[in-house]
Short mmCIF file of C-alpha atoms in Angstrom, two decimals:
data_model
loop_
_atom_site.label_atom_id
_atom_site.label_comp_id
_atom_site.label_asym_id
_atom_site.label_seq_id
_atom_site.Cartn_x
_atom_site.Cartn_y
_atom_site.Cartn_z
CA MET R 176 64.39 127.62 34.17
CA THR R 177 65.24 131.27 33.64
CA ALA R 178 66.57 133.55 36.37
CA THR R 179 63.29 135.47 36.30
CA SER R 180 61.13 132.38 36.78
CA GLY R 181 63.42 131.24 39.60
CA THR R 182 63.06 134.59 41.32
CA ASN R 183 59.28 134.46 40.90
CA SER R 184 59.16 130.97 42.37
CA ALA R 185 61.21 132.06 45.37
CA PHE R 186 58.93 135.07 45.86
CA LEU R 187 55.83 132.85 45.72
CA ARG R 188 57.34 130.46 48.25
CA VAL R 189 57.99 133.34 50.64
CA LEU R 190 54.49 134.68 50.01
CA ARG R 191 52.96 131.32 50.94
CA THR R 192 54.62 131.51 54.35
CA VAL R 193 52.75 134.73 55.18
CA PRO R 194 49.53 133.99 57.10
CA ARG R 195 46.53 134.68 54.88
CA PRO R 196 44.84 137.09 57.31
CA LEU R 197 48.02 139.18 57.40
CA LEU R 198 48.38 139.01 53.63
CA GLY R 199 44.83 140.28 53.12
CA LEU R 200 45.36 143.03 55.67
CA LEU R 201 48.59 144.17 54.01
CA ALA R 202 46.83 144.33 50.65
CA ALA R 203 44.13 146.58 52.13
CA ILE R 204 46.73 148.80 53.81
CA LEU R 205 48.72 149.10 50.58
CA ALA R 206 45.61 150.04 48.59
CA LEU R 207 44.66 152.76 51.07
CA GLY R 208 48.24 153.99 51.26
CA ILE R 209 48.46 154.39 47.49
CA ALA R 210 45.10 156.20 47.57
CA PHE R 211 46.62 158.71 50.00
CA THR R 212 49.64 159.20 47.71
CA LEU R 213 47.32 160.02 44.81
CA VAL R 214 44.87 162.24 46.68
CA THR R 215 47.35 164.33 48.67
CA PRO R 216 48.43 167.27 46.46
CA PHE R 217 51.99 168.26 45.66
CA LEU R 218 54.02 168.70 48.88
CA GLN R 219 50.88 168.95 51.07
CA ALA R 220 52.11 166.81 53.94
CA PRO R 221 54.15 167.97 56.96
CA ASP R 222 57.64 169.05 55.87
CA GLU R 223 57.31 167.12 52.61
CA ASN R 224 58.93 169.96 50.68
CA SER R 225 62.05 169.65 52.84
CA HIS R 226 62.17 165.84 52.72
CA PHE R 227 61.69 165.74 48.95
CA GLY R 228 64.27 168.50 48.55
CA TYR R 229 66.73 166.34 50.52
CA ILE R 230 66.07 163.35 48.24
CA GLN R 231 66.32 165.42 45.06
CA TYR R 232 69.63 166.98 46.00
CA PHE R 233 71.06 163.65 47.14
CA GLY R 234 69.74 161.87 44.04
CA GLU R 235 71.13 164.48 41.67
CA THR R 236 74.51 165.07 43.32
CA GLY R 237 75.22 162.16 45.65
CA GLN R 238 75.85 164.69 48.43
CA LEU R 239 73.98 165.50 51.62
CA PRO R 240 72.18 168.85 51.83
CA ALA R 241 73.50 171.77 53.87
CA ASN R 242 77.00 171.35 52.42
CA LYS R 243 76.64 174.73 50.65
CA PRO R 244 75.59 177.25 53.31
CA LEU R 245 74.99 180.06 50.80
CA ALA R 246 72.99 177.95 48.34
CA PRO R 247 69.16 177.87 48.35
CA PRO R 248 67.45 175.04 50.25
CA PHE R 249 65.47 173.87 47.21
CA THR R 250 66.31 173.49 43.53
CA THR R 251 65.05 175.78 40.80
CA GLU R 252 62.86 172.92 39.58
CA GLN R 253 61.16 172.42 42.96
CA THR R 254 60.76 176.17 43.52
CA GLN R 255 59.22 176.57 40.08
CA ALA R 256 56.78 173.69 40.60
CA SER R 257 55.85 174.99 44.06
CA GLY R 258 55.10 178.42 42.67
CA ALA R 259 53.02 177.11 39.77
CA SER R 260 50.96 174.82 42.01
CA ASN R 261 50.74 177.39 44.84
CA SER R 262 51.85 174.66 47.24
CA ASP R 263 53.97 176.90 49.48
CA GLN R 264 51.13 179.38 50.02
CA ALA R 265 48.51 176.64 50.56
CA ALA R 266 50.60 174.80 53.16
CA ALA R 267 48.91 175.02 56.58
CA GLN R 268 46.60 177.77 55.29
CA LYS R 269 43.15 176.23 55.02
CA ALA R 270 41.67 179.23 53.22
CA VAL R 271 44.36 179.20 50.50
CA PRO R 272 43.69 176.84 47.57
CA MET R 273 46.13 175.00 45.37
CA SER R 274 46.35 176.18 41.78
CA TRP R 275 44.48 173.91 39.35
CA SER R 276 44.18 176.29 36.38
CA THR R 277 45.05 175.03 32.92
CA SER R 278 46.91 178.23 32.08
CA ALA R 279 49.16 177.89 35.15
CA PHE R 280 49.89 174.28 34.23
CA ASP R 281 50.68 175.17 30.62
CA ALA R 282 52.99 177.98 31.77
CA TRP R 283 54.75 175.62 34.17
CA ARG R 284 55.08 172.97 31.46
CA ALA R 285 56.66 175.48 29.09
CA SER R 286 59.18 176.64 31.71
CA GLU R 287 59.84 173.06 32.80
CA ARG R 288 60.94 172.13 29.29
CA LYS R 289 63.62 174.80 29.49
CA LEU R 290 65.11 173.50 32.75
CA THR R 291 68.68 172.27 32.62
CA ASP R 292 70.13 169.38 34.60
CA ALA R 293 71.95 171.94 36.72
CA GLN R 294 68.63 173.48 37.78
CA ARG R 295 67.58 170.13 39.25
CA ALA R 296 70.66 170.17 41.46
CA ASP R 297 71.27 173.83 42.29
CA ALA R 298 70.33 173.56 45.97
CA GLY R 299 72.51 172.28 48.81
CA GLY R 300 71.73 174.95 51.36
CA PRO R 301 70.26 174.14 54.77
CA ASN R 302 66.61 173.12 54.82
CA PRO R 303 64.55 171.97 57.84
CA ALA R 304 65.28 168.32 57.04
CA SER R 305 69.02 168.67 56.46
CA GLY R 306 69.77 167.78 60.09
CA ASN R 307 68.20 164.35 59.66
CA PRO R 308 70.41 161.27 59.25
CA PRO R 309 70.43 159.93 55.67
CA LEU R 310 69.21 156.31 55.79
CA TYR R 311 65.59 156.94 54.79
CA TYR R 312 66.60 159.36 52.02
CA LEU R 313 69.23 156.96 50.73
CA LEU R 314 66.64 154.18 50.41
CA GLU R 315 64.15 156.55 48.73
CA THR R 316 66.66 157.70 46.12
CA PRO R 317 66.22 154.69 43.74
CA ALA R 318 62.52 155.57 43.36
CA TYR R 319 63.49 159.16 42.55
CA LEU R 320 66.05 157.98 39.98
CA VAL R 321 63.53 155.65 38.32
CA GLY R 322 61.41 158.72 37.62
CA LYS R 323 64.19 160.90 36.23
CA GLY R 324 62.68 160.65 32.76
CA GLY R 325 59.46 162.19 34.06
CA ASP R 326 58.57 165.50 35.63
CA ILE R 327 58.91 166.44 39.30
CA PHE R 328 55.32 165.42 40.07
CA THR R 329 56.01 161.91 38.77
CA ARG R 330 59.17 161.66 40.85
CA LEU R 331 57.30 162.79 43.96
CA GLU R 332 54.62 160.14 43.40
CA LEU R 333 57.22 157.40 42.96
CA THR R 334 59.01 158.37 46.16
CA ARG R 335 55.66 158.41 47.97
CA ILE R 336 54.85 154.91 46.76
CA MET R 337 58.27 153.74 47.91
CA SER R 338 57.53 155.28 51.30
CA VAL R 339 54.18 153.47 51.54
CA LEU R 340 56.00 150.13 51.58
CA TRP R 341 57.26 150.97 55.06
CA VAL R 342 53.75 150.90 56.50
CA LEU R 343 53.57 147.24 55.48
CA VAL R 344 56.67 146.61 57.59
CA THR R 345 55.06 148.55 60.45
CA ALA R 346 51.94 146.38 60.32
CA ALA R 347 54.00 143.18 60.04
CA GLY R 348 56.09 144.26 63.04
CA ALA R 349 52.89 144.85 65.02
CA TRP R 350 51.67 141.36 64.03
CA LEU R 351 54.93 139.81 65.28
CA LEU R 352 54.83 141.85 68.50
CA ALA R 353 51.29 140.65 69.19
CA GLY R 354 52.46 137.10 68.59
CA GLU R 355 55.01 137.46 71.40
CA LEU R 356 52.60 139.19 73.77
CA PHE R 357 49.45 137.14 73.15
CA GLY R 358 50.83 133.92 71.71
CA ARG R 359 49.96 132.63 68.24
CA ASP R 360 46.42 133.98 68.51
CA ARG R 361 45.74 134.92 64.91
CA LEU R 362 42.72 137.05 65.80
CA MET R 363 44.70 139.15 68.28
CA GLN R 364 47.59 139.44 65.84
CA LEU R 365 45.23 140.56 63.08
CA ALA R 366 43.66 143.11 65.42
CA VAL R 367 46.99 144.62 66.52
CA ALA R 368 48.44 144.71 63.00
CA GLY R 369 45.22 146.16 61.60
CA PHE R 370 44.77 148.81 64.27
CA THR R 371 48.39 149.87 63.68
CA GLY R 372 48.57 149.82 59.89
CA LEU R 373 45.08 151.24 59.38
CA ALA R 374 45.50 154.13 61.82
CA PRO R 375 44.75 157.12 59.56
CA MET R 376 47.78 159.19 60.54
CA VAL R 377 50.15 156.22 60.30
CA LEU R 378 48.85 155.70 56.77
CA PHE R 379 48.84 159.38 55.81
CA VAL R 380 52.36 160.10 57.08
CA SER R 381 53.71 156.86 55.60
CA SER R 382 52.20 157.73 52.22
CA SER R 383 54.04 161.04 52.11
CA VAL R 384 57.75 161.63 51.66
CA SER R 385 58.77 161.50 55.32
CA PRO R 386 61.40 159.58 57.32
CA ASP R 387 58.64 158.98 59.88
CA ALA R 388 57.39 156.20 57.59
CA MET R 389 60.60 154.23 58.12
CA LEU R 390 60.77 155.36 61.74
CA TYR R 391 57.41 153.71 62.54
CA ALA R 392 58.54 150.50 60.84
CA ALA R 393 61.88 150.42 62.67
CA TRP R 394 60.20 150.99 66.05
CA ALA R 395 57.62 148.26 65.42
CA ILE R 396 60.40 145.79 64.61
CA ALA R 397 62.50 146.95 67.59
CA LEU R 398 59.55 146.51 69.97
CA TRP R 399 59.06 142.99 68.65
CA LEU R 400 62.75 142.06 68.84
CA GLY R 401 63.14 143.40 72.39
CA THR R 402 60.04 141.51 73.53
CA ARG R 403 61.19 138.38 71.72
CA LEU R 404 64.60 138.53 73.37
CA LEU R 405 63.00 138.61 76.80
CA ARG R 406 60.36 135.99 76.07
CA ARG R 407 62.58 133.45 74.30
CA GLY R 408 65.82 133.95 76.15
CA LEU R 409 69.30 135.23 75.43
CA SER R 410 70.69 134.52 71.98
CA THR R 411 73.51 136.12 70.04
CA GLY R 412 71.34 136.50 66.95
CA GLY R 413 68.51 138.06 68.93
CA VAL R 414 70.81 140.62 70.56
CA LEU R 415 72.51 141.44 67.25
CA ALA R 416 69.17 141.92 65.50
CA LEU R 417 67.75 144.15 68.24
CA PHE R 418 70.71 146.50 68.39
CA ALA R 419 71.16 146.57 64.61
CA VAL R 420 67.53 147.68 64.21
CA VAL R 421 67.86 150.23 67.03
CA GLY R 422 71.07 151.56 65.48
CA ALA R 423 69.45 151.75 62.06
CA ALA R 424 66.46 153.58 63.57
CA CYS R 425 68.88 156.17 64.95
CA VAL R 426 70.19 156.67 61.40
CA VAL R 427 66.61 157.34 60.30
CA LYS R 428 65.74 160.01 62.85
CA ALA R 429 67.22 161.24 66.11
CA THR R 430 63.95 160.42 67.90
CA SER R 431 65.13 156.82 67.92
CA PHE R 432 67.83 157.54 70.49
CA ALA R 433 64.90 157.08 72.88
CA LEU R 434 65.11 153.34 72.12
CA LEU R 435 68.64 152.98 73.49
CA PRO R 436 67.81 152.84 77.24
CA ALA R 437 65.09 150.24 76.69
CA ALA R 438 67.33 148.14 74.43
CA ALA R 439 70.07 148.24 77.09
CA LEU R 440 67.51 147.20 79.72
CA ALA R 441 66.33 144.30 77.55
CA LEU R 442 69.92 143.09 77.17
CA ALA R 443 70.60 143.41 80.90
CA LEU R 444 67.43 141.51 81.80
CA ALA R 445 68.15 138.82 79.22
CA LEU R 446 71.65 138.37 80.67
CA TRP R 447 70.24 138.21 84.20
CA ARG R 448 67.66 135.61 83.20
CA ALA R 449 70.28 133.47 81.51
CA ARG R 450 72.19 132.91 84.80
CA PRO R 451 70.26 129.83 85.95
CA GLU R 452 70.82 128.08 82.63
CA GLY R 453 74.55 128.68 82.80
CA LEU R 454 75.59 132.18 81.79
CA THR R 455 79.35 131.93 81.39
CA PRO R 456 81.58 135.02 81.11
CA ARG R 457 82.27 134.01 77.51
CA ARG R 458 78.58 133.82 76.61
CA GLY R 459 77.91 137.15 78.29
CA ALA R 460 80.82 138.78 76.48
CA ILE R 461 79.59 137.42 73.14
CA ALA R 462 76.11 138.84 73.78
CA ILE R 463 77.49 142.26 74.69
CA GLY R 464 79.79 142.09 71.66
CA ALA R 465 76.81 141.32 69.43
CA ALA R 466 75.07 144.43 70.75
CA ALA R 467 78.18 146.48 70.02
CA VAL R 468 78.51 145.05 66.51
CA GLY R 469 74.86 145.84 65.77
CA MET R 470 75.37 149.45 66.82
CA ILE R 471 78.78 149.87 65.18
CA PHE R 472 77.62 148.69 61.75
CA THR R 473 74.62 151.03 61.77
CA LEU R 474 74.87 154.08 64.00
CA GLY R 475 78.64 153.80 64.31
CA ILE R 476 79.21 153.96 60.56
CA TRP R 477 76.97 157.00 60.30
CA ILE R 478 78.81 158.79 63.12
CA VAL R 479 82.13 158.24 61.32
CA VAL R 480 80.70 159.43 57.98
CA SER R 481 79.09 162.48 59.56
CA ARG R 482 82.34 163.44 61.26
CA LEU R 483 84.26 163.10 58.01
CA ASN R 484 81.67 165.37 56.35
CA HIS R 485 81.76 167.84 59.27
CA GLN R 486 78.06 167.22 59.91
CA ALA R 487 76.20 166.60 63.17
CA ALA R 488 75.34 162.92 63.57
CA ALA R 489 72.04 163.75 65.29
CA GLY R 490 71.23 167.31 64.41
CA GLN R 491 67.70 167.22 65.79
CA VAL R 492 68.65 166.05 69.28
CA GLY R 493 69.70 169.53 70.29
CA VAL R 494 67.08 172.27 70.50
CA VAL R 495 67.06 175.97 71.19
CA SER R 496 67.51 176.57 74.89
CA SER R 497 67.57 179.50 77.25
CA GLY R 498 68.82 179.12 80.78
CA GLU R 499 69.24 175.98 82.87
CA PHE R 500 66.75 173.17 83.19
CA ASN R 501 64.43 173.89 86.12
CA LEU R 502 62.58 170.81 87.38
CA ARG R 503 59.77 172.72 89.07
CA GLU R 504 59.22 174.83 85.97
CA PHE R 505 59.36 171.72 83.78
CA LEU R 506 56.70 169.99 85.89
CA SER R 507 54.55 173.11 85.59
CA TYR R 508 54.94 172.95 81.80
CA VAL R 509 53.98 169.24 81.75
CA TRP R 510 50.91 169.94 83.91
CA GLN R 511 49.79 172.69 81.51
CA PHE R 512 50.33 170.37 78.58
CA TYR R 513 47.67 167.96 79.83
CA LEU R 514 45.59 169.98 82.31
CA PRO R 515 44.37 173.58 82.80
CA LYS R 516 46.88 175.96 84.38
CA LEU R 517 46.62 176.50 88.11
CA GLY R 518 46.66 180.03 89.52
CA PHE R 519 50.17 179.95 90.92
CA MET R 520 51.77 178.65 87.70
CA ASN R 521 53.62 180.71 85.11
CA ASP R 522 52.00 180.53 81.70
CA PHE R 523 53.71 178.45 78.98
CA ARG R 524 52.62 179.86 75.65
CA SER R 525 51.25 177.44 73.12
CA VAL R 526 49.62 177.53 69.70
CA ALA R 527 46.95 175.18 71.08
CA PRO R 528 43.55 176.89 71.51
CA THR R 529 42.82 174.77 74.60
CA LEU R 530 45.19 172.06 75.83
CA PRO R 531 48.22 170.99 73.77
CA ALA R 532 47.54 167.34 74.63
CA TRP R 533 44.13 167.67 72.97
CA ASP R 534 44.64 170.16 70.15
CA ILE R 535 48.14 169.14 69.08
CA VAL R 536 48.86 165.60 70.19
CA PHE R 537 45.52 163.79 70.29
CA LYS R 538 44.08 165.27 67.10
CA GLY R 539 47.46 165.10 65.40
CA ALA R 540 47.95 161.45 66.30
CA TRP R 541 44.50 160.42 65.08
CA ALA R 542 43.64 162.55 62.05
CA ALA R 543 45.20 165.84 60.91
CA PHE R 544 45.98 166.03 57.22
CA GLY R 545 47.65 168.40 54.80
CA TRP R 546 50.06 170.42 56.91
CA LEU R 547 47.88 169.41 59.91
CA GLU R 548 45.28 172.08 59.09
CA VAL R 549 42.74 169.60 57.66
CA LEU R 550 40.66 168.36 60.59
CA PHE R 551 37.40 166.55 61.24
CA PRO R 552 34.59 168.23 63.20
CA THR R 553 35.15 168.20 66.97
CA TRP R 554 32.54 165.50 67.61
CA VAL R 555 34.62 163.00 65.61
CA TYR R 556 37.57 163.51 67.95
CA LEU R 557 35.27 163.15 70.97
CA VAL R 558 34.24 159.73 69.65
CA LEU R 559 37.89 158.84 69.09
CA LEU R 560 38.67 160.08 72.61
CA PHE R 561 36.04 157.72 74.01
CA VAL R 562 37.55 154.83 72.03
CA SER R 563 41.02 155.76 73.27
CA VAL R 564 39.97 155.97 76.92
CA VAL R 565 38.19 152.61 76.67
CA ALA R 566 41.31 151.10 75.11
CA VAL R 567 43.61 152.45 77.81
CA VAL R 568 41.32 151.41 80.67
CA GLY R 569 40.67 148.01 79.11
CA GLY R 570 44.35 147.43 78.44
CA VAL R 571 45.43 148.41 81.96
CA ALA R 572 42.65 146.30 83.48
CA GLY R 573 43.73 143.38 81.31
CA VAL R 574 47.31 143.64 82.54
CA TRP R 575 46.05 143.75 86.13
CA ARG R 576 43.76 140.75 85.65
CA ASP R 577 46.57 138.76 84.04
CA ARG R 578 49.20 140.01 86.49
CA ALA R 579 50.05 136.50 87.64
CA ARG R 580 50.98 135.62 84.05
CA VAL R 581 52.43 138.96 82.95
CA ASP R 582 56.11 138.93 82.06
CA TRP R 583 57.19 141.94 84.07
CA ALA R 584 60.53 142.14 82.28
CA VAL R 585 58.67 142.67 79.01
CA PHE R 586 56.37 145.17 80.72
CA ALA R 587 59.39 147.09 82.03
CA PHE R 588 61.00 147.11 78.57
CA LEU R 589 57.87 148.44 76.85
CA ALA R 590 57.13 150.92 79.63
CA LEU R 591 60.65 152.33 79.41
CA VAL R 592 60.23 152.82 75.65
CA VAL R 593 57.08 154.88 76.29
CA LEU R 594 58.57 156.88 79.16
CA THR R 595 61.83 157.65 77.36
CA LEU R 596 60.10 158.84 74.20
CA MET R 597 57.58 161.00 76.06
CA ALA R 598 60.21 162.43 78.39
CA GLY R 599 62.48 163.27 75.45
CA LEU R 600 59.68 165.00 73.56
CA HIS R 601 58.58 166.99 76.59
CA ILE R 602 62.11 168.03 77.56
CA SER R 603 62.80 169.11 73.97
CA GLU R 604 59.63 171.19 73.82
CA TYR R 605 60.19 172.72 77.26
CA ARG R 606 63.67 173.86 76.31
CA GLN R 607 62.49 175.13 72.94
CA ILE R 608 59.70 177.20 74.48
CA LYS R 609 62.16 178.60 77.01
CA GLY R 610 64.36 179.60 74.11
CA GLY R 611 61.57 181.72 72.66
CA ALA R 612 60.35 179.31 69.96
CA SER R 613 56.92 177.77 69.51
CA ASN R 614 55.68 174.26 70.19
CA PHE R 615 57.92 171.35 69.24
CA PHE R 616 55.64 168.41 70.11
CA GLN R 617 53.38 167.07 67.34
CA GLY R 618 50.90 164.24 67.31
CA ARG R 619 52.80 162.23 64.73
CA TYR R 620 55.79 162.09 67.06
CA VAL R 621 53.98 159.59 69.32
CA LEU R 622 53.02 157.28 66.44
CA PRO R 623 56.07 155.04 66.92
CA LEU R 624 54.05 153.80 69.90
CA ALA R 625 51.06 152.90 67.69
CA PRO R 626 51.68 149.12 68.01
CA LEU R 627 51.42 149.41 71.81
CA ALA R 628 48.20 151.42 71.56
CA ALA R 629 46.88 148.77 69.19
CA CYS R 630 47.78 146.06 71.73
CA ALA R 631 45.78 147.93 74.38
CA LEU R 632 42.74 148.15 72.09
CA ALA R 633 43.03 144.47 71.14
CA ARG R 634 43.34 143.48 74.80
CA THR R 635 40.17 145.46 75.52
CA ILE R 636 38.31 143.47 72.87
CA ALA R 637 39.62 140.28 74.50
CA TRP R 638 37.37 141.03 77.49
CA ALA R 639 34.41 140.01 75.31
CA PRO R 640 33.23 136.38 75.19
CA GLN R 641 35.20 134.24 72.74
CA ARG R 642 32.23 133.85 70.39
CA LEU R 643 31.97 137.63 69.93
CA ARG R 644 35.62 138.54 69.50
CA GLY R 645 35.75 137.82 65.78
CA GLN R 646 32.78 140.09 65.09
CA LEU R 647 34.23 142.83 67.29
CA VAL R 648 37.63 142.71 65.60
CA GLY R 649 36.00 142.66 62.16
CA GLY R 650 33.76 145.57 63.09
CA ALA R 651 36.69 147.56 64.49
CA LEU R 652 38.82 146.97 61.39
CA GLY R 653 35.87 147.98 59.23
CA ALA R 654 35.51 151.17 61.27
CA PHE R 655 39.19 151.96 60.70
CA ILE R 656 38.76 151.49 56.95
CA VAL R 657 35.67 153.73 56.95
CA LEU R 658 37.60 156.37 58.92
CA ASN R 659 40.33 156.26 56.28
CA LEU R 660 37.79 156.66 53.49
CA PHE R 661 36.32 159.70 55.23
CA SER R 662 39.88 160.99 55.73
CA LEU R 663 40.48 160.74 52.00
CA GLY R 664 37.19 162.57 51.47
CA LEU R 665 38.28 165.29 53.87
CA ILE R 666 41.48 165.82 51.86
CA LEU R 667 39.48 165.90 48.63
CA GLN R 668 37.15 168.50 50.09
CA ARG R 669 40.04 170.67 51.31
CA PHE R 670 42.07 170.71 48.13
CA TYR R 671 39.73 169.91 45.24
CA ALA R 672 36.24 171.15 46.11
#
């Protein structure tokens, strides 16, 4: 037997262990994700120019960006391709088209042939993504290097396809989370994994070059591991896995620091629950040591490396600020985020035409493509709002009905994840607005919570009689697929019509 055939056999054995419903779902998600990578034009996803610029500079030089303050943020090659395709001008400007002319392409091709290797690496200056930790970019670099024989458009497509693989991990994490919350109910697991992985914005963002793709996957796995630790009891391996994933998530994006309080709570509750079965000081110390090891060998290593490179370990945690934090003013800002301003409140400026929660977060979490300028008609979002309200009400009612069987430690863990993320986002935006900048909050920033929203929707479906649940889940998954197809059509209309 050759090494290749042995590897193939091992892969097939692993594949056979994956439940068939999940396998079919992952295939559908992958197909739609690749469709998004092909349909979305060059750098027409939020901050994709910055993220790809990060990968290109790292792939060409082995160094992190922003190490040359006077250098440009993007290479000559990327700048040239952006100019030829008109991608910079089209970004977030719905009335501005991309350039599809043959003459522009031929002119770009002629200039591209003259590029030197140095012009693919002559960046290094700060770009909007340079404050991000490097883990996602490091893992994307092999895809970039595979395409070095091709042009920049080929390399972008390869890095996008690499990024799409993370949405499969996100969906698998949602499946595992549902298994802990609802038991080995394959229908509920399929519903939660499908509603997560087929969410249009989860797919769109994950099919672009963006660390959010890996962020969603890391959070889905962390939610599962924290729930598993509380449901199955204290174990050294469980603690190590949870904190290693949380630490790795922090090396993907600073948003993941919001997981730390919930992870600490899960460990504390697991230790508390282990007392009746004989929690010795040694066992407790080993569990705490496992948590420390998980963090040290992920986040800890990055902190050391960043210090040696004179770089901030979490550049995006800090935001522009002006003055001290004022609780009353902050509460006024939060009110105006979700509800109309009352007469006695100071106005917090926003780019949202109506309410930020509606215009920025809700629409941006469901379906906002390109640089978030490509939107459905308003009535589509009203339908999605109805679905969302039904899911929230149904999920809350389900928790209340099952309150005698609810694991309140798990509920506290998941609730703290939600509260910490939302509080961090709101505090960051409040301070940024006070500092004179515009909105910070975006809809895609709440998508790490997509598996929990999917659990709420699945629990709502569980109110139906058993004989109808399969049809309802199938219909809902079909509706998600149709919504994705219309989303692809919307992108086609925006950029190619």
